[in-house]
């Protein structure tokens, strides 16, 4: 369950932790990740991530699928993800909190 915390003021907010879907089957996980990789905030990421996942997703291990899930669902900015994927910026400093 995602727990939301109230705003402390008008300029700050709390991002909820990403839920751990422990009972999700591999088939459901792959279908969800394929959909989510197609429905990104910017078209560039949609194309890159959905093409990658369509080609590589079926052969990825559960551990890698979980890492891909966290990567595409916890990055604050789609532009940060895009610049990292295309090599225009340093790797993202991911601090991931799962329920």
CSV table of N, CA and C in Angstrom, one decimal:
chain,number,residue,atom,x,y,z
A,1,UNK,N,0.8,-1.2,0.0
A,1,UNK,CA,0.0,0.0,0.0
A,1,UNK,C,0.9,1.2,0.0
A,2,UNK,N,0.6,2.2,-0.8
A,2,UNK,CA,1.3,3.5,-0.8
A,2,UNK,C,0.8,4.4,0.2
A,3,UNK,N,1.7,4.9,1.1
A,3,UNK,CA,1.3,5.8,2.1
A,3,UNK,C,1.7,7.2,1.7
A,4,UNK,N,0.7,8.1,1.7
A,4,UNK,CA,0.9,9.5,1.4
A,4,UNK,C,1.0,10.3,2.6
A,5,UNK,N,2.0,11.3,2.6
A,5,UNK,CA,2.1,12.1,3.8
A,5,UNK,C,1.7,13.5,3.4
A,6,UNK,N,1.1,14.3,4.3
A,6,UNK,CA,0.6,15.6,3.9
A,6,UNK,C,1.7,16.6,3.6
A,7,UNK,N,1.4,17.6,2.8
A,7,UNK,CA,2.4,18.6,2.5
A,7,UNK,C,2.8,19.4,3.8
A,8,UNK,N,4.1,19.6,3.9
A,8,UNK,CA,4.6,20.4,5.1
A,8,UNK,C,4.4,21.9,4.8
A,9,UNK,N,4.5,22.3,3.6
A,9,UNK,CA,4.2,23.7,3.2
A,9,UNK,C,3.9,23.7,1.7
A,10,UNK,N,3.8,24.8,1.1
A,10,UNK,CA,3.4,24.9,-0.3
A,10,UNK,C,4.5,24.5,-1.3
A,11,UNK,N,5.7,24.5,-0.8
A,11,UNK,CA,6.9,24.2,-1.8
A,11,UNK,C,7.4,22.8,-1.6
A,12,UNK,N,7.0,22.0,-0.6
A,12,UNK,CA,7.6,20.7,-0.4
A,12,UNK,C,6.5,19.6,-0.5
A,13,UNK,N,6.8,18.5,-0.9
A,13,UNK,CA,5.9,17.4,-0.9
A,13,UNK,C,6.7,16.1,-0.8
A,14,UNK,N,6.0,15.0,-0.4
A,14,UNK,CA,6.7,13.8,-0.1
A,14,UNK,C,6.3,12.8,-1.3
A,15,UNK,N,7.3,12.2,-1.9
A,15,UNK,CA,7.0,11.2,-2.9
A,15,UNK,C,6.8,9.9,-2.2
A,16,UNK,N,5.7,9.2,-2.5
A,16,UNK,CA,5.5,7.9,-1.8
A,16,UNK,C,6.5,6.8,-2.3
A,17,UNK,N,6.8,5.9,-1.4
A,17,UNK,CA,7.7,4.8,-1.7
A,17,UNK,C,7.1,3.9,-2.8
A,18,UNK,N,7.9,3.3,-3.6
A,18,UNK,CA,7.4,2.4,-4.6
A,18,UNK,C,7.0,1.1,-4.1
A,19,UNK,N,5.7,0.6,-4.3
A,19,UNK,CA,5.3,-0.6,-3.7
A,19,UNK,C,6.0,-1.9,-4.3
A,20,UNK,N,6.2,-2.8,-3.4
A,20,UNK,CA,6.8,-4.1,-3.8
A,20,UNK,C,5.6,-5.0,-4.1
A,21,UNK,N,5.6,-5.5,-5.3
A,21,UNK,CA,4.5,-6.4,-5.8
A,21,UNK,C,5.0,-7.9,-5.7
A,22,UNK,N,5.0,-8.4,-4.5
A,22,UNK,CA,5.6,-9.7,-4.2
A,22,UNK,C,4.9,-10.9,-4.9
A,23,UNK,N,3.6,-10.8,-5.0
A,23,UNK,CA,2.8,-11.9,-5.6
A,23,UNK,C,2.5,-11.8,-7.1
A,24,UNK,N,3.1,-10.8,-7.7
A,24,UNK,CA,2.9,-10.6,-9.2
A,24,UNK,C,3.6,-11.7,-10.0
A,25,UNK,N,2.9,-12.4,-10.8
A,25,UNK,CA,3.5,-13.4,-11.7
A,25,UNK,C,4.4,-12.8,-12.7
A,26,UNK,N,5.3,-13.6,-13.2
A,26,UNK,CA,6.3,-13.1,-14.2
A,26,UNK,C,5.5,-12.6,-15.5
A,27,UNK,N,4.5,-13.4,-15.8
A,27,UNK,CA,3.7,-13.0,-17.0
A,27,UNK,C,3.0,-11.6,-16.8
A,28,UNK,N,2.4,-11.4,-15.6
A,28,UNK,CA,1.8,-10.1,-15.3
A,28,UNK,C,2.8,-9.0,-15.3
A,29,UNK,N,3.9,-9.3,-14.6
A,29,UNK,CA,5.0,-8.3,-14.5
A,29,UNK,C,5.5,-7.9,-15.9
A,30,UNK,N,5.7,-8.8,-16.8
A,30,UNK,CA,6.2,-8.5,-18.2
A,30,UNK,C,5.1,-7.7,-18.9
A,31,UNK,N,3.9,-8.0,-18.8
A,31,UNK,CA,2.8,-7.3,-19.5
A,31,UNK,C,2.7,-5.9,-18.9
A,32,UNK,N,2.8,-5.7,-17.6
A,32,UNK,CA,2.8,-4.4,-17.0
A,32,UNK,C,4.0,-3.5,-17.4
A,33,UNK,N,5.2,-4.1,-17.4
A,33,UNK,CA,6.4,-3.4,-17.8
A,33,UNK,C,6.3,-3.0,-19.3
A,34,UNK,N,5.8,-3.9,-20.1
A,34,UNK,CA,5.7,-3.5,-21.5
A,34,UNK,C,4.8,-2.3,-21.7
A,35,UNK,N,3.6,-2.3,-21.0
A,35,UNK,CA,2.7,-1.2,-21.1
A,35,UNK,C,3.3,0.0,-20.5
A,36,UNK,N,3.9,-0.1,-19.4
A,36,UNK,CA,4.5,1.1,-18.7
A,36,UNK,C,5.7,1.7,-19.5
A,37,UNK,N,6.4,0.8,-20.2
A,37,UNK,CA,7.5,1.3,-21.0
A,37,UNK,C,7.0,2.1,-22.3
A,38,UNK,N,5.8,1.8,-22.7
A,38,UNK,CA,5.2,2.5,-23.8
A,38,UNK,C,4.5,3.8,-23.4
A,39,UNK,N,4.2,3.9,-22.2
A,39,UNK,CA,3.4,5.1,-21.7
A,39,UNK,C,4.2,6.0,-20.8
A,40,UNK,N,5.3,6.5,-21.3
A,40,UNK,CA,6.2,7.4,-20.5
A,40,UNK,C,5.7,8.8,-20.7
A,41,UNK,N,6.4,9.7,-20.0
A,41,UNK,CA,6.1,11.1,-20.0
A,41,UNK,C,6.5,11.8,-21.3
A,42,UNK,N,7.6,11.3,-21.9
A,42,UNK,CA,8.0,12.0,-23.2
A,42,UNK,C,8.2,10.9,-24.2
A,43,UNK,N,7.9,11.3,-25.5
A,43,UNK,CA,7.9,10.3,-26.6
A,43,UNK,C,9.2,9.6,-26.8
A,44,UNK,N,10.3,10.3,-26.6
A,44,UNK,CA,11.6,9.7,-26.7
A,44,UNK,C,11.8,8.5,-25.8
A,45,UNK,N,11.4,8.6,-24.6
A,45,UNK,CA,11.5,7.4,-23.7
A,45,UNK,C,10.6,6.3,-24.1
A,46,UNK,N,9.4,6.7,-24.5
A,46,UNK,CA,8.4,5.7,-25.0
A,46,UNK,C,9.1,4.8,-26.1
A,47,UNK,N,9.7,5.4,-27.0
A,47,UNK,CA,10.3,4.7,-28.2
A,47,UNK,C,11.5,3.8,-27.7
A,48,UNK,N,12.4,4.4,-26.9
A,48,UNK,CA,13.6,3.7,-26.5
A,48,UNK,C,13.2,2.6,-25.6
A,49,UNK,N,12.4,2.8,-24.5
A,49,UNK,CA,12.1,1.8,-23.5
A,49,UNK,C,11.2,0.7,-24.1
A,50,UNK,N,10.2,1.1,-24.9
A,50,UNK,CA,9.3,0.0,-25.4
A,50,UNK,C,10.0,-0.8,-26.4
A,51,UNK,N,10.9,-0.3,-27.2
A,51,UNK,CA,11.6,-1.1,-28.2
A,51,UNK,C,12.6,-2.0,-27.5
A,52,UNK,N,13.3,-1.5,-26.5
A,52,UNK,CA,14.2,-2.3,-25.7
A,52,UNK,C,13.4,-3.5,-25.0
A,53,UNK,N,12.3,-3.1,-24.4
A,53,UNK,CA,11.6,-4.2,-23.6
A,53,UNK,C,10.9,-5.2,-24.5
A,54,UNK,N,10.4,-4.7,-25.7
A,54,UNK,CA,9.8,-5.7,-26.6
A,54,UNK,C,10.8,-6.7,-27.1
A,55,UNK,N,12.0,-6.3,-27.3
A,55,UNK,CA,13.1,-7.2,-27.8
A,55,UNK,C,13.7,-8.0,-26.7
A,56,UNK,N,14.0,-7.4,-25.6
A,56,UNK,CA,14.8,-8.0,-24.5
A,56,UNK,C,13.9,-8.6,-23.4
A,57,UNK,N,12.8,-8.0,-23.2
A,57,UNK,CA,11.9,-8.4,-22.0
A,57,UNK,C,11.6,-9.9,-21.9
A,58,UNK,N,11.3,-10.6,-22.9
A,58,UNK,CA,11.0,-12.0,-22.8
A,58,UNK,C,12.1,-12.8,-22.2
A,59,UNK,N,13.4,-12.4,-22.4
A,59,UNK,CA,14.5,-13.2,-22.0
A,59,UNK,C,15.1,-12.7,-20.7
A,60,UNK,N,14.6,-11.7,-20.1
A,60,UNK,CA,15.1,-11.1,-18.8
A,60,UNK,C,14.7,-11.9,-17.6
A,61,UNK,N,15.7,-12.1,-16.7
A,61,UNK,CA,15.4,-12.8,-15.5
A,61,UNK,C,14.5,-12.0,-14.6
A,62,UNK,N,13.9,-12.6,-13.6
A,62,UNK,CA,13.0,-11.9,-12.6
A,62,UNK,C,13.8,-10.8,-11.9
A,63,UNK,N,15.1,-11.0,-11.6
A,63,UNK,CA,15.8,-10.0,-10.9
A,63,UNK,C,16.0,-8.8,-11.8
A,64,UNK,N,16.3,-9.0,-13.0
A,64,UNK,CA,16.5,-7.8,-14.0
A,64,UNK,C,15.1,-7.2,-14.2
A,65,UNK,N,14.1,-7.9,-14.3
A,65,UNK,CA,12.7,-7.3,-14.5
A,65,UNK,C,12.4,-6.4,-13.3
A,66,UNK,N,12.7,-6.9,-12.1
A,66,UNK,CA,12.5,-6.1,-10.9
A,66,UNK,C,13.3,-4.8,-11.0
A,67,UNK,N,14.5,-4.9,-11.4
A,67,UNK,CA,15.4,-3.7,-11.5
A,67,UNK,C,14.9,-2.7,-12.6
A,68,UNK,N,14.4,-3.3,-13.7
A,68,UNK,CA,13.8,-2.4,-14.8
A,68,UNK,C,12.5,-1.7,-14.2
A,69,UNK,N,11.7,-2.5,-13.5
A,69,UNK,CA,10.5,-1.9,-12.9
A,69,UNK,C,10.9,-0.7,-12.0
A,70,UNK,N,11.8,-0.9,-11.1
A,70,UNK,CA,12.2,0.2,-10.2
A,70,UNK,C,12.8,1.4,-11.0
A,71,UNK,N,13.6,1.1,-12.0
A,71,UNK,CA,14.2,2.1,-12.8
A,71,UNK,C,13.2,3.0,-13.5
A,72,UNK,N,12.2,2.4,-14.2
A,72,UNK,CA,11.3,3.2,-15.0
A,72,UNK,C,10.2,3.8,-14.1
A,73,UNK,N,10.0,3.3,-12.9
A,73,UNK,CA,8.9,3.8,-12.0
A,73,UNK,C,9.3,4.6,-10.8
A,74,UNK,N,10.6,4.9,-10.7
A,74,UNK,CA,11.0,5.6,-9.5
A,74,UNK,C,11.8,6.9,-9.9
A,75,UNK,N,12.2,7.0,-11.1
A,75,UNK,CA,13.0,8.2,-11.5
A,75,UNK,C,12.0,9.4,-11.5
A,76,UNK,N,12.5,10.5,-10.9
A,76,UNK,CA,11.6,11.7,-10.8
A,76,UNK,C,11.4,12.4,-12.1
A,77,UNK,N,12.4,12.4,-13.0
A,77,UNK,CA,12.3,13.1,-14.2
A,77,UNK,C,12.5,12.3,-15.4
A,78,UNK,N,11.6,12.3,-16.4
A,78,UNK,CA,11.8,11.5,-17.6
A,78,UNK,C,13.0,12.0,-18.4
A,79,UNK,N,13.2,13.3,-18.3
A,79,UNK,CA,14.4,13.9,-19.0
A,79,UNK,C,15.7,13.4,-18.4
A,80,UNK,N,15.8,13.2,-17.0
A,80,UNK,CA,17.0,12.6,-16.4
A,80,UNK,C,17.2,11.2,-17.0
A,81,UNK,N,16.1,10.4,-17.0
A,81,UNK,CA,16.2,9.1,-17.5
A,81,UNK,C,16.6,9.1,-19.0
A,82,UNK,N,16.1,10.0,-19.8
A,82,UNK,CA,16.4,10.1,-21.2
A,82,UNK,C,17.9,10.4,-21.4
A,83,UNK,N,18.4,11.4,-20.7
A,83,UNK,CA,19.8,11.8,-20.8
A,83,UNK,C,20.7,10.7,-20.3
A,84,UNK,N,20.3,9.9,-19.3
A,84,UNK,CA,21.2,8.8,-18.8
A,84,UNK,C,21.2,7.7,-19.9
A,85,UNK,N,20.0,7.3,-20.4
A,85,UNK,CA,19.9,6.3,-21.4
A,85,UNK,C,20.7,6.6,-22.7
A,86,UNK,N,20.7,7.8,-23.1
A,86,UNK,CA,21.4,8.2,-24.3
A,86,UNK,C,22.9,8.6,-24.1
A,87,UNK,N,23.3,8.5,-22.8
A,87,UNK,CA,24.7,8.7,-22.5
A,87,UNK,C,25.1,10.2,-22.4
A,88,UNK,N,24.1,11.1,-22.4
A,88,UNK,CA,24.4,12.5,-22.3
A,88,UNK,C,24.6,13.0,-20.9
A,89,UNK,N,24.4,12.1,-19.9
A,89,UNK,CA,24.6,12.5,-18.5
A,89,UNK,C,25.1,11.3,-17.7
A,90,UNK,N,25.5,11.6,-16.5
A,90,UNK,CA,26.0,10.5,-15.6
A,90,UNK,C,24.9,9.6,-15.2
A,91,UNK,N,25.2,8.4,-14.7
A,91,UNK,CA,24.1,7.5,-14.2
A,91,UNK,C,23.3,8.1,-13.1
A,92,UNK,N,22.1,7.8,-13.1
A,92,UNK,CA,21.1,8.3,-12.1
A,92,UNK,C,21.5,7.8,-10.7
A,93,UNK,N,21.5,8.7,-9.7
A,93,UNK,CA,21.7,8.3,-8.4
A,93,UNK,C,20.4,7.8,-7.8
A,94,UNK,N,20.1,6.5,-7.9
A,94,UNK,CA,18.8,6.0,-7.5
A,94,UNK,C,18.9,5.6,-6.0
A,95,UNK,N,18.0,6.2,-5.3
A,95,UNK,CA,17.7,5.8,-3.9
A,95,UNK,C,16.3,5.3,-3.9
A,96,UNK,N,16.2,4.0,-3.8
A,96,UNK,CA,14.9,3.3,-4.0
A,96,UNK,C,14.4,2.8,-2.6
A,97,UNK,N,13.1,3.2,-2.4
A,97,UNK,CA,12.5,2.7,-1.2
A,97,UNK,C,11.3,1.9,-1.6
A,98,UNK,N,11.2,0.7,-1.2
A,98,UNK,CA,10.1,-0.2,-1.6
A,98,UNK,C,9.3,-0.5,-0.3
A,99,UNK,N,8.0,-0.6,-0.4
A,99,UNK,CA,7.2,-1.0,0.8
A,99,UNK,C,7.4,-2.4,1.1
